[in-house]
């Protein structure tokens, strides 16, 4: 059973960089066939896909966040990381790390294993 | 406002059937991108209940079913149970936005 666990600071100040780490157990981030996504949910709103990274380190970002977002892998620790720069209060959200998989090819990626999520408030 | 439109809420009595619509466009559902559905309980992470428009992951009751036609998709819950009370989100890919997108969610209330 794949398990994902997010960790990071309890609070980030506006204009700073939000950094989160996701530790994966029960599976390897180096395994082919999967992507590893970050998804967030801001208060009172729906879910927003932020971006993902492949097992070999290739990244794809949501264009709405691309200029501020970086996702990376640490295969030695079986972790993925997120860095979101120049944050504002609008970046206050629950952040999830999520395994991304497709059974039916490029048209069919979905999110099968989710971390429990971590709330990151952005406040001065 | 998401590019995938869902009703804000639906409700039904125990045992009844409810459906949740997910309306997209030619750049997402209509372009052939699969629709997936997630159940989210308060304080919990979302859980996939339908993938590839119609497929249920192992362990998901067959009370949940998905369908897709044209630029829309639907999730049906038959034999509604109290434990089905949750928020439900549809998800697909949008070629114009070049991103995976979610609907705004539908709150299912069991009366």
Short mmCIF file of C-alpha atoms in Angstrom, two decimals:
data_model
loop_
_atom_site.label_atom_id
_atom_site.label_comp_id
_atom_site.label_asym_id
_atom_site.label_seq_id
_atom_site.Cartn_x
_atom_site.Cartn_y
_atom_site.Cartn_z
CA UNK A 1 0.00 0.00 0.00
CA UNK A 2 1.49 3.30 -1.12
CA UNK A 3 1.49 6.00 1.54
CA UNK A 4 2.41 9.66 1.17
CA UNK A 5 3.12 12.10 3.98
CA UNK A 6 3.55 15.84 3.55
CA UNK A 7 5.69 17.90 5.89
CA UNK A 8 6.65 21.52 6.07
CA UNK A 9 6.40 24.75 8.05
CA UNK A 10 3.27 25.66 9.92
CA UNK A 11 3.27 29.24 8.68
CA UNK A 12 4.82 31.21 5.83
CA UNK A 13 5.08 34.99 5.56
CA UNK A 14 3.98 36.88 2.44
CA UNK A 15 6.69 37.25 -0.22
CA UNK A 16 8.60 34.24 1.15
CA UNK A 17 9.01 30.80 -0.43
CA UNK A 18 6.73 27.97 0.65
CA UNK A 19 8.64 24.68 0.85
CA UNK A 20 7.07 21.27 1.37
CA UNK A 21 8.39 17.72 1.32
CA UNK A 22 6.46 14.53 0.65
CA UNK A 23 7.83 11.20 1.86
CA UNK A 24 6.63 8.17 -0.05
CA UNK A 25 6.49 4.67 1.45
CA UNK A 26 5.30 1.39 -0.03
CA UNK A 27 6.52 2.42 -3.46
CA UNK A 28 9.44 4.11 -5.18
CA UNK A 29 9.38 7.57 -6.73
CA UNK A 30 11.85 6.14 -9.24
CA UNK A 31 9.37 3.59 -10.56
CA UNK A 32 8.39 4.12 -14.15
CA UNK A 33 4.76 4.63 -15.08
CA UNK A 34 3.90 7.16 -12.44
CA UNK A 35 3.97 10.89 -11.97
CA UNK A 36 3.98 12.63 -8.60
CA UNK A 37 1.72 15.65 -8.32
CA UNK A 38 1.07 18.49 -5.93
CA UNK A 39 -2.57 19.53 -5.60
CA UNK A 40 -3.95 22.20 -3.31
CA UNK A 41 -7.29 23.28 -1.96
CA UNK A 42 -7.67 26.89 -0.90
CA UNK A 43 -10.31 27.68 1.75
CA UNK A 44 -13.81 27.58 0.34
CA UNK A 45 -12.66 26.59 -3.12
CA UNK A 46 -12.15 23.46 -5.16
CA UNK A 47 -9.05 21.45 -5.95
CA UNK A 48 -6.23 22.89 -8.03
CA UNK A 49 -3.56 20.76 -9.74
CA UNK A 50 -0.23 22.56 -9.39
CA UNK A 51 2.13 20.35 -11.33
CA UNK A 52 3.87 16.99 -11.44
CA UNK A 53 7.21 15.33 -11.83
CA UNK A 54 8.02 12.06 -13.56
CA UNK A 55 10.15 9.24 -12.22
CA UNK A 56 13.12 10.57 -14.21
CA UNK A 57 12.71 14.17 -13.07
CA UNK A 58 10.78 15.71 -15.94
CA UNK A 59 8.32 18.37 -14.77
CA UNK A 60 5.04 19.82 -16.01
CA UNK A 61 3.50 22.79 -14.25
CA UNK A 62 0.12 24.43 -14.27
CA UNK A 63 0.72 27.54 -16.43
CA UNK A 64 -1.06 29.65 -13.82
CA UNK A 65 1.73 28.84 -11.33
CA UNK A 66 4.67 28.05 -13.57
CA UNK A 67 6.64 31.23 -12.89
CA UNK A 68 6.67 30.59 -9.13
CA UNK A 69 6.70 26.80 -8.85
CA UNK A 70 9.43 24.18 -8.68
CA UNK A 71 8.97 20.44 -8.05
CA UNK A 72 11.89 18.09 -7.52
CA UNK A 73 12.68 14.49 -6.58
CA UNK A 74 15.13 13.07 -4.06
CA UNK A 75 15.37 9.44 -5.07
CA UNK A 76 17.80 8.60 -2.26
CA UNK A 77 15.21 9.65 0.32
CA UNK A 78 12.20 8.57 -1.77
CA UNK A 79 10.77 12.07 -1.51
CA UNK A 80 9.40 14.82 -3.68
CA UNK A 81 9.49 18.50 -2.85
CA UNK A 82 7.58 21.63 -3.73
CA UNK A 83 8.80 25.21 -3.69
CA UNK A 84 6.36 28.05 -4.36
CA UNK A 85 7.91 31.49 -4.45
CA UNK A 86 6.59 34.99 -3.72
CA UNK A 87 3.59 33.69 -1.81
CA UNK A 88 0.61 35.82 -0.86
CA UNK A 89 -2.34 35.18 1.43
CA UNK A 90 -4.09 33.71 -1.61
CA UNK A 91 -1.67 30.78 -1.42
CA UNK A 92 -3.08 29.73 1.95
CA UNK A 93 -4.29 26.19 1.31
CA UNK A 94 -4.17 22.53 2.18
CA UNK A 95 -1.41 21.05 0.05
CA UNK A 96 -1.55 17.40 -1.01
CA UNK A 97 1.07 15.22 -2.64
CA UNK A 98 -0.52 12.68 -4.91
CA UNK A 99 0.53 9.76 -7.08
CA UNK A 100 -0.63 10.19 -10.65
CA UNK A 101 -1.26 7.25 -12.92
CA UNK A 102 -2.81 6.38 -16.24
CA UNK A 103 -4.27 3.05 -17.22
CA UNK A 104 -5.47 4.13 -20.63
CA UNK A 105 -2.69 6.33 -21.93
CA UNK A 106 -2.07 10.06 -22.11
CA UNK A 107 -5.76 11.01 -22.10
CA UNK A 108 -6.45 9.29 -18.83
CA UNK A 109 -4.22 10.39 -15.99
CA UNK A 110 -5.86 10.36 -12.57
CA UNK A 111 -4.85 10.66 -8.93
CA UNK A 112 -4.90 7.37 -7.07
CA UNK A 113 -2.96 7.79 -3.80
CA UNK A 114 -3.12 10.98 -1.77
CA UNK A 115 -1.28 12.20 1.28
CA UNK A 116 -3.38 13.42 4.19
CA UNK A 117 -2.62 17.02 3.27
CA UNK A 118 -0.96 19.80 5.19
CA UNK A 119 -2.46 23.23 5.86
CA UNK A 120 -0.06 26.06 5.11
CA UNK A 121 -1.28 29.48 6.20
CA UNK A 122 0.36 32.51 4.61
CA UNK A 123 0.23 35.38 7.05
CA UNK A 124 2.40 38.12 8.43
CA UNK B 1 -15.29 29.22 -11.64
CA UNK B 2 -13.96 25.97 -13.04
CA UNK B 3 -14.08 24.90 -16.67
CA UNK B 4 -15.93 21.81 -15.41
CA UNK B 5 -19.37 22.75 -14.10
CA UNK B 6 -21.04 20.77 -11.33
CA UNK B 7 -24.21 21.51 -9.37
CA UNK B 8 -23.36 22.86 -5.91
CA UNK B 9 -25.52 20.32 -4.15
CA UNK B 10 -27.79 17.32 -4.56
CA UNK B 11 -29.75 15.42 -1.95
CA UNK B 12 -31.71 12.25 -1.58
CA UNK B 13 -33.25 9.93 0.95
CA UNK B 14 -31.53 6.72 1.96
CA UNK B 15 -31.98 4.11 -0.74
CA UNK B 16 -32.65 6.63 -3.48
CA UNK B 17 -30.60 7.32 -6.60
CA UNK B 18 -28.84 10.61 -7.16
CA UNK B 19 -26.81 11.83 -10.11
CA UNK B 20 -24.15 14.52 -10.36
CA UNK B 21 -23.43 16.14 -13.69
CA UNK B 22 -20.08 17.46 -14.88
CA UNK B 23 -20.30 19.72 -17.93
CA UNK B 24 -17.17 20.58 -19.85
CA UNK B 25 -16.29 21.68 -23.35
CA UNK B 26 -14.45 20.74 -26.52
CA UNK B 27 -11.09 21.37 -24.87
CA UNK B 28 -11.54 18.84 -22.09
CA UNK B 29 -14.24 16.15 -21.93
CA UNK B 30 -15.28 16.75 -25.53
CA UNK B 31 -11.67 16.34 -26.65
CA UNK B 32 -11.63 12.78 -25.39
CA UNK B 33 -9.87 13.28 -22.06
CA UNK B 34 -11.11 10.86 -19.43
CA UNK B 35 -13.29 11.98 -16.55
CA UNK B 36 -12.45 10.82 -13.06
CA UNK B 37 -14.49 11.25 -9.90
CA UNK B 38 -13.34 11.76 -6.32
CA UNK B 39 -15.14 11.56 -3.00
CA UNK B 40 -13.97 13.93 -0.28
CA UNK B 41 -15.04 13.59 3.31
CA UNK B 42 -14.49 16.55 5.67
CA UNK B 43 -10.93 16.70 6.89
CA UNK B 44 -9.87 13.80 4.68
CA UNK B 45 -7.98 13.55 1.41
CA UNK B 46 -9.98 12.93 -1.76
CA UNK B 47 -10.44 9.32 -2.83
CA UNK B 48 -10.85 8.21 -6.44
CA UNK B 49 -14.14 6.38 -6.95
CA UNK B 50 -14.35 6.38 -10.76
CA UNK B 51 -11.48 6.54 -13.26
CA UNK B 52 -11.49 6.42 -17.03
CA UNK B 53 -15.11 7.59 -17.16
CA UNK B 54 -16.67 4.32 -16.03
CA UNK B 55 -14.19 2.22 -14.02
CA UNK B 56 -14.34 1.60 -10.28
CA UNK B 57 -11.14 0.98 -8.32
CA UNK B 58 -11.05 -2.14 -6.22
CA UNK B 59 -13.01 -1.69 -3.02
CA UNK B 60 -15.41 0.97 -4.32
CA UNK B 61 -19.02 -0.24 -4.03
CA UNK B 62 -20.87 -0.88 -7.27
CA UNK B 63 -23.47 1.64 -6.08
CA UNK B 64 -21.19 4.18 -7.73
CA UNK B 65 -21.20 4.37 -11.52
CA UNK B 66 -19.90 6.79 -14.10
CA UNK B 67 -20.89 7.70 -17.62
CA UNK B 68 -19.71 10.12 -20.29
CA UNK B 69 -21.23 11.50 -23.47
CA UNK B 70 -20.06 14.36 -25.62
CA UNK B 71 -18.86 17.22 -23.44
CA UNK B 72 -20.45 15.94 -20.23
CA UNK B 73 -20.10 13.20 -17.67
CA UNK B 74 -22.20 11.97 -14.77
CA UNK B 75 -21.75 10.15 -11.51
CA UNK B 76 -24.66 8.11 -10.21
CA UNK B 77 -25.08 6.81 -6.69
CA UNK B 78 -27.77 4.19 -6.31
CA UNK B 79 -29.06 2.91 -2.99
CA UNK B 80 -27.86 6.08 -1.26
CA UNK B 81 -26.38 5.50 2.20
CA UNK B 82 -25.59 7.86 5.06
CA UNK B 83 -21.87 7.22 4.56
CA UNK B 84 -22.13 8.64 1.02
CA UNK B 85 -22.64 12.13 2.42
CA UNK B 86 -19.55 13.94 1.10
CA UNK B 87 -18.23 16.36 -1.51
CA UNK B 88 -17.76 14.88 -5.00
CA UNK B 89 -15.40 16.30 -7.63
CA UNK B 90 -15.06 15.51 -11.31
CA UNK B 91 -11.63 15.86 -12.93
CA UNK B 92 -10.26 15.83 -16.45
CA UNK B 93 -7.53 17.43 -18.53
CA UNK B 94 -7.94 20.67 -20.45
CA UNK B 95 -5.87 21.15 -23.60
CA UNK B 96 -6.47 24.91 -23.76
CA UNK B 97 -5.38 25.48 -20.16
CA UNK B 98 -2.72 22.75 -20.45
CA UNK B 99 -3.61 21.55 -16.99
CA UNK B 100 -5.54 18.93 -15.10
CA UNK B 101 -8.77 20.51 -13.94
CA UNK B 102 -11.39 19.80 -11.31
CA UNK B 103 -15.01 20.77 -11.03
CA UNK B 104 -15.99 22.99 -8.11
CA UNK B 105 -17.50 20.05 -6.27
CA UNK B 106 -21.00 18.85 -5.41
CA UNK B 107 -22.16 18.38 -1.85
CA UNK B 108 -24.28 15.25 -1.49
CA UNK B 109 -26.67 15.31 1.45
CA UNK B 110 -28.49 12.23 2.66
CA UNK B 111 -31.84 13.34 4.02
#
